[in-house]
Amino acid sequence: MPHSRATLPTPSASPEPGIPGIRLVVTDMDGTLLDDDKRVPAGLWEVLEQLRERGVLFCPASGRQYATLAREFARAAEGMVFIAENGTYVVRDGVELSSDPLAPAVVTDVVEAVRGLAAGGTDLGAVVCGKRSAYVERADEPFLTEVRKYYVEHRVVGDVTEVDDDILKVALYDFGPAERGTAPALARFAATHQVVVSGEHWVDVMNRTADKGAAVRRLQRELGITPAQTMVFGDYLNDLEMLDTAEWSFAMANAHPDVVQRARHLAPANTDNGVLRTITRLLGLPEIRTSA
C-alpha cells in the first residue's frame, strides 16, 4: 500500500517549522541532487556546512562508483559516508564500511548474456564495477562518453571476466530504453539476483542482499539513527528500497511514477534545486543562495 504524500509549499511560501531530531540526510545523485547537466546545485557547500555544524550526517547514495562520488564531494568529504554502486559499497574517510561483491561465476554469466544480446543486434555494453575500477570491453566513444559520467576510474580490457578485483555489480548501458529493452532480456537473473533499472538507459545486476535501502539500514543501526531521524531523496527505481528507510522520504516532482507512489512526500524537481530547498526549509537552516 503506498504511503500518503504531501506536497511541499511553493518557494514563495513561508518556511515550515523545522523538523526536530533529523540526524541523517541521504540523497540520490542523478535526477535528484544534481541538475540535468550533472552539476551540483548552487548553495550545496553552504548547506553541507550548516548540516555539519548541527551534527547531521549527509550521505550521497548513488549508482556511481566511490571514486566518482569522492571526487565530486572532495571539498566536503571528511566524515561523509558514501553509499556507492547502488548500495554494494559503503565508504567513510576512505575506509570500507561494507561491501557485497558478486560471485565470479555470476559476473561471467551476466557478461556472456550481454555479449549475446549485443551479437543479436542490441546496442548495449557492460560495465563490470569493481572496488578499484570499472572495466569495459566496448571502447567506442559514444559508449565511453556515458561510462565517464559515472565511473571516473575505468579501464578498457580485453575480457572483463578476467579482471583481478572484487566485483560489486554489473551495470549495463542500453542506448535504447532500458526498462523495455535490456531489463526484460535479463529477467532470468531476477530469480536469484537483483535486476534494477537505475536510469533511463541503465540496468544493474547485483546480489539480492544489496540495495541502497539495505546500506542505509546498516548505517542507521551502526550509528543508532532511527527512520524518524532520517530524511531521504530519490527519483528512480533503484531508490525505492531507500525510501522505505525514512519517515521523511521524498520523491522529486519529476520522479518515476513508482517512486512518487512509494515516497511519503514530494520535493520540487531536481531542475528546481528540490533537495536543497527542502532541506533548508524543513530543517530551518539559514537562508542561502540556492540558484545560480
PDB file of C-alpha atoms in Angstrom:
ATOM      1  CA  MET A   1       0.000   0.000   0.000  1.00  0.00           C
ATOM      2  CA  PRO A   2       1.644   3.328  -0.993  1.00  0.00           C
ATOM      3  CA  HIS A   3       2.260   5.995   1.603  1.00  0.00           C
ATOM      4  CA  SER A   4       0.157   9.123   1.553  1.00  0.00           C
ATOM      5  CA  ARG A   5       2.054  12.035   0.060  1.00  0.00           C
ATOM      6  CA  ALA A   6       2.237  15.707   0.922  1.00  0.00           C
ATOM      7  CA  THR A   7       3.434  18.387  -1.481  1.00  0.00           C
ATOM      8  CA  LEU A   8       5.870  20.948  -0.161  1.00  0.00           C
ATOM      9  CA  PRO A   9       4.889  24.612  -0.278  1.00  0.00           C
ATOM     10  CA  THR A  10       5.960  26.696  -3.252  1.00  0.00           C
ATOM     11  CA  PRO A  11       9.277  28.539  -2.873  1.00  0.00           C
ATOM     12  CA  SER A  12       7.450  31.793  -2.148  1.00  0.00           C
ATOM     13  CA  ALA A  13       5.608  30.321   0.821  1.00  0.00           C
ATOM     14  CA  SER A  14       6.782  30.874   4.387  1.00  0.00           C
ATOM     15  CA  PRO A  15       9.175  28.182   5.643  1.00  0.00           C
ATOM     16  CA  GLU A  16       7.555  25.414   7.633  1.00  0.00           C
ATOM     17  CA  PRO A  17       8.631  24.782  11.231  1.00  0.00           C
ATOM     18  CA  GLY A  18      11.865  22.835  11.490  1.00  0.00           C
ATOM     19  CA  ILE A  19      11.665  19.053  11.812  1.00  0.00           C
ATOM     20  CA  PRO A  20      13.234  18.131  15.164  1.00  0.00           C
ATOM     21  CA  GLY A  21      15.804  15.414  15.536  1.00  0.00           C
ATOM     22  CA  ILE A  22      16.991  14.815  11.957  1.00  0.00           C
ATOM     23  CA  ARG A  23      20.440  13.212  12.145  1.00  0.00           C
ATOM     24  CA  LEU A  24      20.857  11.696   8.667  1.00  0.00           C
ATOM     25  CA  VAL A  25      20.142  13.088   5.191  1.00  0.00           C
ATOM     26  CA  VAL A  26      20.550  10.637   2.317  1.00  0.00           C
ATOM     27  CA  THR A  27      20.200  11.674  -1.321  1.00  0.00           C
ATOM     28  CA  ASP A  28      20.465  10.066  -4.707  1.00  0.00           C
ATOM     29  CA  MET A  29      22.600  11.994  -7.200  1.00  0.00           C
ATOM     30  CA  ASP A  30      21.429  11.869 -10.822  1.00  0.00           C
ATOM     31  CA  GLY A  31      17.914  13.194 -11.282  1.00  0.00           C
ATOM     32  CA  THR A  32      17.769  14.112  -7.601  1.00  0.00           C
ATOM     33  CA  LEU A  33      20.563  16.281  -6.171  1.00  0.00           C
ATOM     34  CA  LEU A  34      22.232  17.094  -9.493  1.00  0.00           C
ATOM     35  CA  ASP A  35      20.592  19.133 -12.229  1.00  0.00           C
ATOM     36  CA  ASP A  36      20.060  17.701 -15.697  1.00  0.00           C
ATOM     37  CA  ASP A  37      23.574  18.810 -16.705  1.00  0.00           C
ATOM     38  CA  LYS A  38      25.010  16.697 -13.847  1.00  0.00           C
ATOM     39  CA  ARG A  39      26.055  19.774 -11.867  1.00  0.00           C
ATOM     40  CA  VAL A  40      25.875  20.155  -8.086  1.00  0.00           C
ATOM     41  CA  PRO A  41      23.349  22.832  -7.129  1.00  0.00           C
ATOM     42  CA  ALA A  42      24.293  26.327  -6.081  1.00  0.00           C
ATOM     43  CA  GLY A  43      24.308  26.540  -2.301  1.00  0.00           C
ATOM     44  CA  LEU A  44      25.334  22.920  -1.717  1.00  0.00           C
ATOM     45  CA  TRP A  45      28.546  23.657   0.156  1.00  0.00           C
ATOM     46  CA  GLU A  46      26.854  26.172   2.465  1.00  0.00           C
ATOM     47  CA  VAL A  47      24.119  23.655   3.287  1.00  0.00           C
ATOM     48  CA  LEU A  48      26.671  20.917   3.976  1.00  0.00           C
ATOM     49  CA  GLU A  49      28.495  23.219   6.380  1.00  0.00           C
ATOM     50  CA  GLN A  50      25.245  24.039   8.178  1.00  0.00           C
ATOM     51  CA  LEU A  51      24.372  20.347   8.468  1.00  0.00           C
ATOM     52  CA  ARG A  52      27.827  19.545   9.819  1.00  0.00           C
ATOM     53  CA  GLU A  53      27.512  22.260  12.457  1.00  0.00           C
ATOM     54  CA  ARG A  54      24.210  20.734  13.573  1.00  0.00           C
ATOM     55  CA  GLY A  55      25.616  17.213  13.724  1.00  0.00           C
ATOM     56  CA  VAL A  56      23.572  15.994  10.753  1.00  0.00           C
ATOM     57  CA  LEU A  57      25.329  13.411   8.571  1.00  0.00           C
ATOM     58  CA  PHE A  58      24.946  13.987   4.816  1.00  0.00           C
ATOM     59  CA  CYS A  59      25.213  10.839   2.705  1.00  0.00           C
ATOM     60  CA  PRO A  60      25.205  10.627  -1.114  1.00  0.00           C
ATOM     61  CA  ALA A  61      23.692   7.312  -2.289  1.00  0.00           C
ATOM     62  CA  SER A  62      24.237   6.550  -5.943  1.00  0.00           C
ATOM     63  CA  GLY A  63      24.795   4.012  -8.640  1.00  0.00           C
ATOM     64  CA  ARG A  64      28.034   5.872  -9.298  1.00  0.00           C
ATOM     65  CA  GLN A  65      31.328   4.412  -8.151  1.00  0.00           C
ATOM     66  CA  TYR A  66      33.005   5.524  -4.944  1.00  0.00           C
ATOM     67  CA  ALA A  67      35.875   7.265  -6.764  1.00  0.00           C
ATOM     68  CA  THR A  68      33.413   9.408  -8.706  1.00  0.00           C
ATOM     69  CA  LEU A  69      31.479  10.400  -5.583  1.00  0.00           C
ATOM     70  CA  ALA A  70      34.649  11.146  -3.633  1.00  0.00           C
ATOM     71  CA  ARG A  71      35.870  13.446  -6.403  1.00  0.00           C
ATOM     72  CA  GLU A  72      32.509  15.244  -6.618  1.00  0.00           C
ATOM     73  CA  PHE A  73      32.469  15.961  -2.869  1.00  0.00           C
ATOM     74  CA  ALA A  74      36.229  16.367  -2.343  1.00  0.00           C
ATOM     75  CA  ARG A  75      35.910  19.783  -0.687  1.00  0.00           C
ATOM     76  CA  ALA A  76      33.482  18.453   1.963  1.00  0.00           C
ATOM     77  CA  ALA A  77      34.209  14.709   2.080  1.00  0.00           C
ATOM     78  CA  GLU A  78      35.716  14.492   5.585  1.00  0.00           C
ATOM     79  CA  GLY A  79      33.425  12.376   7.745  1.00  0.00           C
ATOM     80  CA  MET A  80      30.881  11.919   4.945  1.00  0.00           C
ATOM     81  CA  VAL A  81      29.532   8.431   4.250  1.00  0.00           C
ATOM     82  CA  PHE A  82      29.307   7.440   0.584  1.00  0.00           C
ATOM     83  CA  ILE A  83      26.850   4.760  -0.494  1.00  0.00           C
ATOM     84  CA  ALA A  84      28.253   3.817  -3.891  1.00  0.00           C
ATOM     85  CA  GLU A  85      27.385   1.308  -6.607  1.00  0.00           C
ATOM     86  CA  ASN A  86      23.704   1.206  -5.586  1.00  0.00           C
ATOM     87  CA  GLY A  87      24.486   0.164  -2.031  1.00  0.00           C
ATOM     88  CA  THR A  88      27.047  -2.542  -2.738  1.00  0.00           C
ATOM     89  CA  TYR A  89      29.965  -0.431  -1.452  1.00  0.00           C
ATOM     90  CA  VAL A  90      29.859   1.926   1.553  1.00  0.00           C
ATOM     91  CA  VAL A  91      32.907   4.022   2.452  1.00  0.00           C
ATOM     92  CA  ARG A  92      33.743   6.695   5.032  1.00  0.00           C
ATOM     93  CA  ASP A  93      37.020   8.643   5.004  1.00  0.00           C
ATOM     94  CA  GLY A  94      38.500   6.112   2.597  1.00  0.00           C
ATOM     95  CA  VAL A  95      37.671   3.162   4.861  1.00  0.00           C
ATOM     96  CA  GLU A  96      35.263   0.470   3.688  1.00  0.00           C
ATOM     97  CA  LEU A  97      32.266   0.098   5.999  1.00  0.00           C
ATOM     98  CA  SER A  98      30.571  -2.653   4.000  1.00  0.00           C
ATOM     99  CA  SER A  99      30.518  -4.316   0.589  1.00  0.00           C
ATOM    100  CA  ASP A 100      28.521  -7.024  -1.164  1.00  0.00           C
ATOM    101  CA  PRO A 101      30.514  -8.436  -4.106  1.00  0.00           C
ATOM    102  CA  LEU A 102      29.090 -10.736  -6.764  1.00  0.00           C
ATOM    103  CA  ALA A 103      30.341 -14.299  -7.195  1.00  0.00           C
ATOM    104  CA  PRO A 104      32.733 -14.521 -10.188  1.00  0.00           C
ATOM    105  CA  ALA A 105      30.518 -17.124 -11.874  1.00  0.00           C
ATOM    106  CA  VAL A 106      27.578 -14.721 -11.792  1.00  0.00           C
ATOM    107  CA  VAL A 107      29.668 -11.937 -13.315  1.00  0.00           C
ATOM    108  CA  THR A 108      30.651 -14.280 -16.132  1.00  0.00           C
ATOM    109  CA  ASP A 109      27.043 -15.351 -16.729  1.00  0.00           C
ATOM    110  CA  VAL A 110      25.800 -11.764 -16.942  1.00  0.00           C
ATOM    111  CA  VAL A 111      28.632 -10.680 -19.219  1.00  0.00           C
ATOM    112  CA  GLU A 112      28.025 -13.615 -21.539  1.00  0.00           C
ATOM    113  CA  ALA A 113      24.332 -12.726 -21.661  1.00  0.00           C
ATOM    114  CA  VAL A 114      25.237  -9.152 -22.609  1.00  0.00           C
ATOM    115  CA  ARG A 115      27.604 -10.379 -25.299  1.00  0.00           C
ATOM    116  CA  GLY A 116      24.773 -12.495 -26.688  1.00  0.00           C
ATOM    117  CA  LEU A 117      22.375  -9.559 -26.748  1.00  0.00           C
ATOM    118  CA  ALA A 118      24.982  -7.422 -28.499  1.00  0.00           C
ATOM    119  CA  ALA A 119      25.612 -10.144 -31.078  1.00  0.00           C
ATOM    120  CA  GLY A 120      21.856 -10.207 -31.706  1.00  0.00           C
ATOM    121  CA  GLY A 121      21.796  -6.509 -32.521  1.00  0.00           C
ATOM    122  CA  THR A 122      21.050  -4.792 -29.184  1.00  0.00           C
ATOM    123  CA  ASP A 123      23.100  -1.622 -28.827  1.00  0.00           C
ATOM    124  CA  LEU A 124      24.431  -2.015 -25.291  1.00  0.00           C
ATOM    125  CA  GLY A 125      27.599  -2.522 -23.297  1.00  0.00           C
ATOM    126  CA  ALA A 126      28.584  -3.920 -19.903  1.00  0.00           C
ATOM    127  CA  VAL A 127      30.432  -2.062 -17.161  1.00  0.00           C
ATOM    128  CA  VAL A 128      31.900  -4.520 -14.655  1.00  0.00           C
ATOM    129  CA  CYS A 129      32.148  -2.465 -11.465  1.00  0.00           C
ATOM    130  CA  GLY A 130      34.983  -3.357  -9.119  1.00  0.00           C
ATOM    131  CA  LYS A 131      36.154  -1.759  -5.896  1.00  0.00           C
ATOM    132  CA  ARG A 132      39.269  -0.340  -7.549  1.00  0.00           C
ATOM    133  CA  SER A 133      37.945   0.437 -11.020  1.00  0.00           C
ATOM    134  CA  ALA A 134      35.212  -0.173 -13.563  1.00  0.00           C
ATOM    135  CA  TYR A 135      36.063  -2.388 -16.536  1.00  0.00           C
ATOM    136  CA  VAL A 136      34.649  -2.375 -20.062  1.00  0.00           C
ATOM    137  CA  GLU A 137      35.311  -4.225 -23.294  1.00  0.00           C
ATOM    138  CA  ARG A 138      33.465  -1.834 -25.553  1.00  0.00           C
ATOM    139  CA  ALA A 139      35.768   1.060 -26.475  1.00  0.00           C
ATOM    140  CA  ASP A 140      33.797   3.229 -28.916  1.00  0.00           C
ATOM    141  CA  GLU A 141      33.483   6.891 -27.982  1.00  0.00           C
ATOM    142  CA  PRO A 142      29.655   7.072 -27.670  1.00  0.00           C
ATOM    143  CA  PHE A 143      29.731   4.275 -25.077  1.00  0.00           C
ATOM    144  CA  LEU A 144      32.771   5.603 -23.199  1.00  0.00           C
ATOM    145  CA  THR A 145      31.173   9.054 -23.045  1.00  0.00           C
ATOM    146  CA  GLU A 146      28.352   7.555 -20.977  1.00  0.00           C
ATOM    147  CA  VAL A 147      30.730   5.492 -18.838  1.00  0.00           C
ATOM    148  CA  ARG A 148      32.849   8.529 -17.925  1.00  0.00           C
ATOM    149  CA  LYS A 149      29.833  10.321 -16.437  1.00  0.00           C
ATOM    150  CA  TYR A 150      29.582   7.785 -13.605  1.00  0.00           C
ATOM    151  CA  TYR A 151      32.924   5.955 -13.476  1.00  0.00           C
ATOM    152  CA  VAL A 152      35.911   8.278 -13.212  1.00  0.00           C
ATOM    153  CA  GLU A 153      38.094   5.193 -12.674  1.00  0.00           C
ATOM    154  CA  HIS A 154      37.579   2.891 -15.671  1.00  0.00           C
ATOM    155  CA  ARG A 155      39.705   0.696 -17.888  1.00  0.00           C
ATOM    156  CA  VAL A 156      39.201  -0.858 -21.299  1.00  0.00           C
ATOM    157  CA  VAL A 157      40.250  -4.523 -21.139  1.00  0.00           C
ATOM    158  CA  GLY A 158      40.162  -7.492 -23.467  1.00  0.00           C
ATOM    159  CA  ASP A 159      37.971  -9.633 -21.208  1.00  0.00           C
ATOM    160  CA  VAL A 160      36.065  -8.151 -18.275  1.00  0.00           C
ATOM    161  CA  THR A 161      35.555 -11.589 -16.733  1.00  0.00           C
ATOM    162  CA  GLU A 162      39.294 -11.965 -16.079  1.00  0.00           C
ATOM    163  CA  VAL A 163      39.999  -8.789 -14.082  1.00  0.00           C
ATOM    164  CA  ASP A 164      41.516  -9.110 -10.599  1.00  0.00           C
ATOM    165  CA  ASP A 165      39.103  -7.128  -8.445  1.00  0.00           C
ATOM    166  CA  ASP A 166      36.088  -7.604  -6.176  1.00  0.00           C
ATOM    167  CA  ILE A 167      33.119  -7.036  -8.497  1.00  0.00           C
ATOM    168  CA  LEU A 168      30.253  -5.186  -6.848  1.00  0.00           C
ATOM    169  CA  LYS A 169      27.779  -5.111  -9.709  1.00  0.00           C
ATOM    170  CA  VAL A 170      27.475  -5.354 -13.475  1.00  0.00           C
ATOM    171  CA  ALA A 171      25.971  -2.196 -14.959  1.00  0.00           C
ATOM    172  CA  LEU A 172      24.567  -2.299 -18.472  1.00  0.00           C
ATOM    173  CA  TYR A 173      24.150   0.749 -20.681  1.00  0.00           C
ATOM    174  CA  ASP A 174      21.405   0.358 -23.279  1.00  0.00           C
ATOM    175  CA  PHE A 175      21.261   3.062 -25.940  1.00  0.00           C
ATOM    176  CA  GLY A 176      17.518   2.382 -26.096  1.00  0.00           C
ATOM    177  CA  PRO A 177      15.047   2.444 -23.193  1.00  0.00           C
ATOM    178  CA  ALA A 178      16.451   0.020 -20.612  1.00  0.00           C
ATOM    179  CA  GLU A 179      13.133  -0.595 -18.884  1.00  0.00           C
ATOM    180  CA  ARG A 180      11.676  -2.046 -22.086  1.00  0.00           C
ATOM    181  CA  GLY A 181      14.848  -3.496 -23.613  1.00  0.00           C
ATOM    182  CA  THR A 182      17.737  -4.829 -21.568  1.00  0.00           C
ATOM    183  CA  ALA A 183      15.860  -5.323 -18.270  1.00  0.00           C
ATOM    184  CA  PRO A 184      13.312  -7.845 -19.654  1.00  0.00           C
ATOM    185  CA  ALA A 185      16.088  -9.618 -21.561  1.00  0.00           C
ATOM    186  CA  LEU A 186      17.903 -10.230 -18.269  1.00  0.00           C
ATOM    187  CA  ALA A 187      14.800 -11.369 -16.397  1.00  0.00           C
ATOM    188  CA  ARG A 188      16.239 -14.841 -15.762  1.00  0.00           C
ATOM    189  CA  PHE A 189      18.784 -13.338 -13.367  1.00  0.00           C
ATOM    190  CA  ALA A 190      15.999 -11.811 -11.283  1.00  0.00           C
ATOM    191  CA  ALA A 191      15.211 -15.221  -9.787  1.00  0.00           C
ATOM    192  CA  THR A 192      18.446 -15.152  -7.789  1.00  0.00           C
ATOM    193  CA  HIS A 193      19.755 -11.586  -8.056  1.00  0.00           C
ATOM    194  CA  GLN A 194      18.531  -8.028  -8.338  1.00  0.00           C
ATOM    195  CA  VAL A 195      17.998  -6.657 -11.835  1.00  0.00           C
ATOM    196  CA  VAL A 196      17.380  -2.977 -11.205  1.00  0.00           C
ATOM    197  CA  VAL A 197      16.573  -0.250 -13.727  1.00  0.00           C
ATOM    198  CA  SER A 198      18.656   2.604 -12.323  1.00  0.00           C
ATOM    199  CA  GLY A 199      18.110   5.147 -15.101  1.00  0.00           C
ATOM    200  CA  GLU A 200      16.516   5.575 -18.489  1.00  0.00           C
ATOM    201  CA  HIS A 201      19.385   3.684 -20.139  1.00  0.00           C
ATOM    202  CA  TRP A 202      20.949   1.775 -17.224  1.00  0.00           C
ATOM    203  CA  VAL A 203      20.288  -1.638 -15.682  1.00  0.00           C
ATOM    204  CA  ASP A 204      22.284  -3.003 -12.724  1.00  0.00           C
ATOM    205  CA  VAL A 205      22.701  -6.646 -11.730  1.00  0.00           C
ATOM    206  CA  MET A 206      23.617  -7.082  -8.059  1.00  0.00           C
ATOM    207  CA  ASN A 207      23.274  -9.526  -5.219  1.00  0.00           C
ATOM    208  CA  ARG A 208      19.767  -9.841  -3.846  1.00  0.00           C
ATOM    209  CA  THR A 209      21.032  -8.635  -0.479  1.00  0.00           C
ATOM    210  CA  ALA A 210      22.401  -5.395  -1.920  1.00  0.00           C
ATOM    211  CA  ASP A 211      20.480  -2.178  -2.477  1.00  0.00           C
ATOM    212  CA  LYS A 212      20.555   1.404  -1.250  1.00  0.00           C
ATOM    213  CA  GLY A 213      17.950   0.640   1.390  1.00  0.00           C
ATOM    214  CA  ALA A 214      19.994  -2.173   2.911  1.00  0.00           C
ATOM    215  CA  ALA A 215      23.016   0.125   3.050  1.00  0.00           C
ATOM    216  CA  VAL A 216      21.049   2.895   4.770  1.00  0.00           C
ATOM    217  CA  ARG A 217      19.573   0.489   7.321  1.00  0.00           C
ATOM    218  CA  ARG A 218      23.017  -0.851   8.154  1.00  0.00           C
ATOM    219  CA  LEU A 219      24.274   2.696   8.624  1.00  0.00           C
ATOM    220  CA  GLN A 220      21.293   3.555  10.836  1.00  0.00           C
ATOM    221  CA  ARG A 221      21.979   0.532  13.045  1.00  0.00           C
ATOM    222  CA  GLU A 222      25.667   1.343  13.399  1.00  0.00           C
ATOM    223  CA  LEU A 223      25.022   4.988  14.285  1.00  0.00           C
ATOM    224  CA  GLY A 224      21.869   4.481  16.356  1.00  0.00           C
ATOM    225  CA  ILE A 225      19.735   6.568  13.978  1.00  0.00           C
ATOM    226  CA  THR A 226      16.017   5.863  13.567  1.00  0.00           C
ATOM    227  CA  PRO A 227      13.766   6.253  10.482  1.00  0.00           C
ATOM    228  CA  ALA A 228      12.162   9.236  12.252  1.00  0.00           C
ATOM    229  CA  GLN A 229      15.600  10.893  12.304  1.00  0.00           C
ATOM    230  CA  THR A 230      16.260  10.184   8.627  1.00  0.00           C
ATOM    231  CA  MET A 231      15.481  12.218   5.500  1.00  0.00           C
ATOM    232  CA  VAL A 232      15.830  10.550   2.086  1.00  0.00           C
ATOM    233  CA  PHE A 233      15.519  11.834  -1.509  1.00  0.00           C
ATOM    234  CA  GLY A 234      15.221   9.789  -4.712  1.00  0.00           C
ATOM    235  CA  ASP A 235      13.856   9.787  -8.232  1.00  0.00           C
ATOM    236  CA  TYR A 236      14.288   6.386  -9.875  1.00  0.00           C
ATOM    237  CA  LEU A 237      13.598   2.689  -9.379  1.00  0.00           C
ATOM    238  CA  ASN A 238      16.924   1.968  -7.681  1.00  0.00           C
ATOM    239  CA  ASP A 239      15.830   4.367  -4.913  1.00  0.00           C
ATOM    240  CA  LEU A 240      12.651   2.503  -3.926  1.00  0.00           C
ATOM    241  CA  GLU A 241      14.080   0.461  -1.035  1.00  0.00           C
ATOM    242  CA  MET A 242      15.943   3.501   0.267  1.00  0.00           C
ATOM    243  CA  LEU A 243      12.689   5.454   0.584  1.00  0.00           C
ATOM    244  CA  ASP A 244      11.406   2.810   2.989  1.00  0.00           C
ATOM    245  CA  THR A 245      14.179   3.578   5.488  1.00  0.00           C
ATOM    246  CA  ALA A 246      12.941   7.061   6.398  1.00  0.00           C
ATOM    247  CA  GLU A 247       9.799   8.641   7.755  1.00  0.00           C
ATOM    248  CA  TRP A 248      10.854  11.746   5.828  1.00  0.00           C
ATOM    249  CA  SER A 249      11.084  10.179   2.364  1.00  0.00           C
ATOM    250  CA  PHE A 250      10.841  12.465  -0.669  1.00  0.00           C
ATOM    251  CA  ALA A 251      10.301  11.750  -4.353  1.00  0.00           C
ATOM    252  CA  MET A 252      11.353  14.507  -6.689  1.00  0.00           C
ATOM    253  CA  ALA A 253       8.461  16.142  -8.527  1.00  0.00           C
ATOM    254  CA  ASN A 254       9.725  14.692 -11.820  1.00  0.00           C
ATOM    255  CA  ALA A 255      10.489  11.226 -10.391  1.00  0.00           C
ATOM    256  CA  HIS A 256       9.460   7.891 -11.879  1.00  0.00           C
ATOM    257  CA  PRO A 257       5.759   7.263 -11.061  1.00  0.00           C
ATOM    258  CA  ASP A 258       6.601   4.231  -8.922  1.00  0.00           C
ATOM    259  CA  VAL A 259       8.925   6.373  -6.810  1.00  0.00           C
ATOM    260  CA  VAL A 260       6.243   9.023  -6.344  1.00  0.00           C
ATOM    261  CA  GLN A 261       3.872   6.324  -5.107  1.00  0.00           C
ATOM    262  CA  ARG A 262       6.419   4.870  -2.689  1.00  0.00           C
ATOM    263  CA  ALA A 263       7.584   8.123  -1.057  1.00  0.00           C
ATOM    264  CA  ARG A 264       5.735   9.850   1.764  1.00  0.00           C
ATOM    265  CA  HIS A 265       6.300  13.354   0.380  1.00  0.00           C
ATOM    266  CA  LEU A 266       7.092  15.239  -2.817  1.00  0.00           C
ATOM    267  CA  ALA A 267      10.006  17.651  -3.247  1.00  0.00           C
ATOM    268  CA  PRO A 268      10.494  20.121  -6.089  1.00  0.00           C
ATOM    269  CA  ALA A 269      12.213  18.723  -9.181  1.00  0.00           C
ATOM    270  CA  ASN A 270      15.971  18.295  -9.410  1.00  0.00           C
ATOM    271  CA  THR A 271      15.902  21.058 -12.042  1.00  0.00           C
ATOM    272  CA  ASP A 272      14.429  23.347  -9.383  1.00  0.00           C
ATOM    273  CA  ASN A 273      17.034  22.612  -6.679  1.00  0.00           C
ATOM    274  CA  GLY A 274      14.498  20.459  -4.859  1.00  0.00           C
ATOM    275  CA  VAL A 275      16.825  18.711  -2.411  1.00  0.00           C
ATOM    276  CA  LEU A 276      18.462  21.837  -1.017  1.00  0.00           C
ATOM    277  CA  ARG A 277      15.219  23.819  -0.946  1.00  0.00           C
ATOM    278  CA  THR A 278      13.549  21.033   1.028  1.00  0.00           C
ATOM    279  CA  ILE A 279      16.425  20.590   3.483  1.00  0.00           C
ATOM    280  CA  THR A 280      16.741  24.336   4.038  1.00  0.00           C
ATOM    281  CA  ARG A 281      13.021  24.866   4.637  1.00  0.00           C
ATOM    282  CA  LEU A 282      12.197  21.849   6.737  1.00  0.00           C
ATOM    283  CA  LEU A 283      15.317  21.922   8.910  1.00  0.00           C
ATOM    284  CA  GLY A 284      15.052  25.669   9.372  1.00  0.00           C
ATOM    285  CA  LEU A 285      18.539  26.381   8.030  1.00  0.00           C
ATOM    286  CA  PRO A 286      19.613  29.982   7.410  1.00  0.00           C
ATOM    287  CA  GLU A 287      18.549  31.278   4.024  1.00  0.00           C
ATOM    288  CA  ILE A 288      21.241  30.738   1.422  1.00  0.00           C
ATOM    289  CA  ARG A 289      21.753  31.249  -2.287  1.00  0.00           C
ATOM    290  CA  THR A 290      20.145  28.222  -3.928  1.00  0.00           C
ATOM    291  CA  SER A 291      20.014  29.418  -7.524  1.00  0.00           C
ATOM    292  CA  ALA A 292      22.743  30.289  -9.962  1.00  0.00           C
TER     293      ALA A 292
END
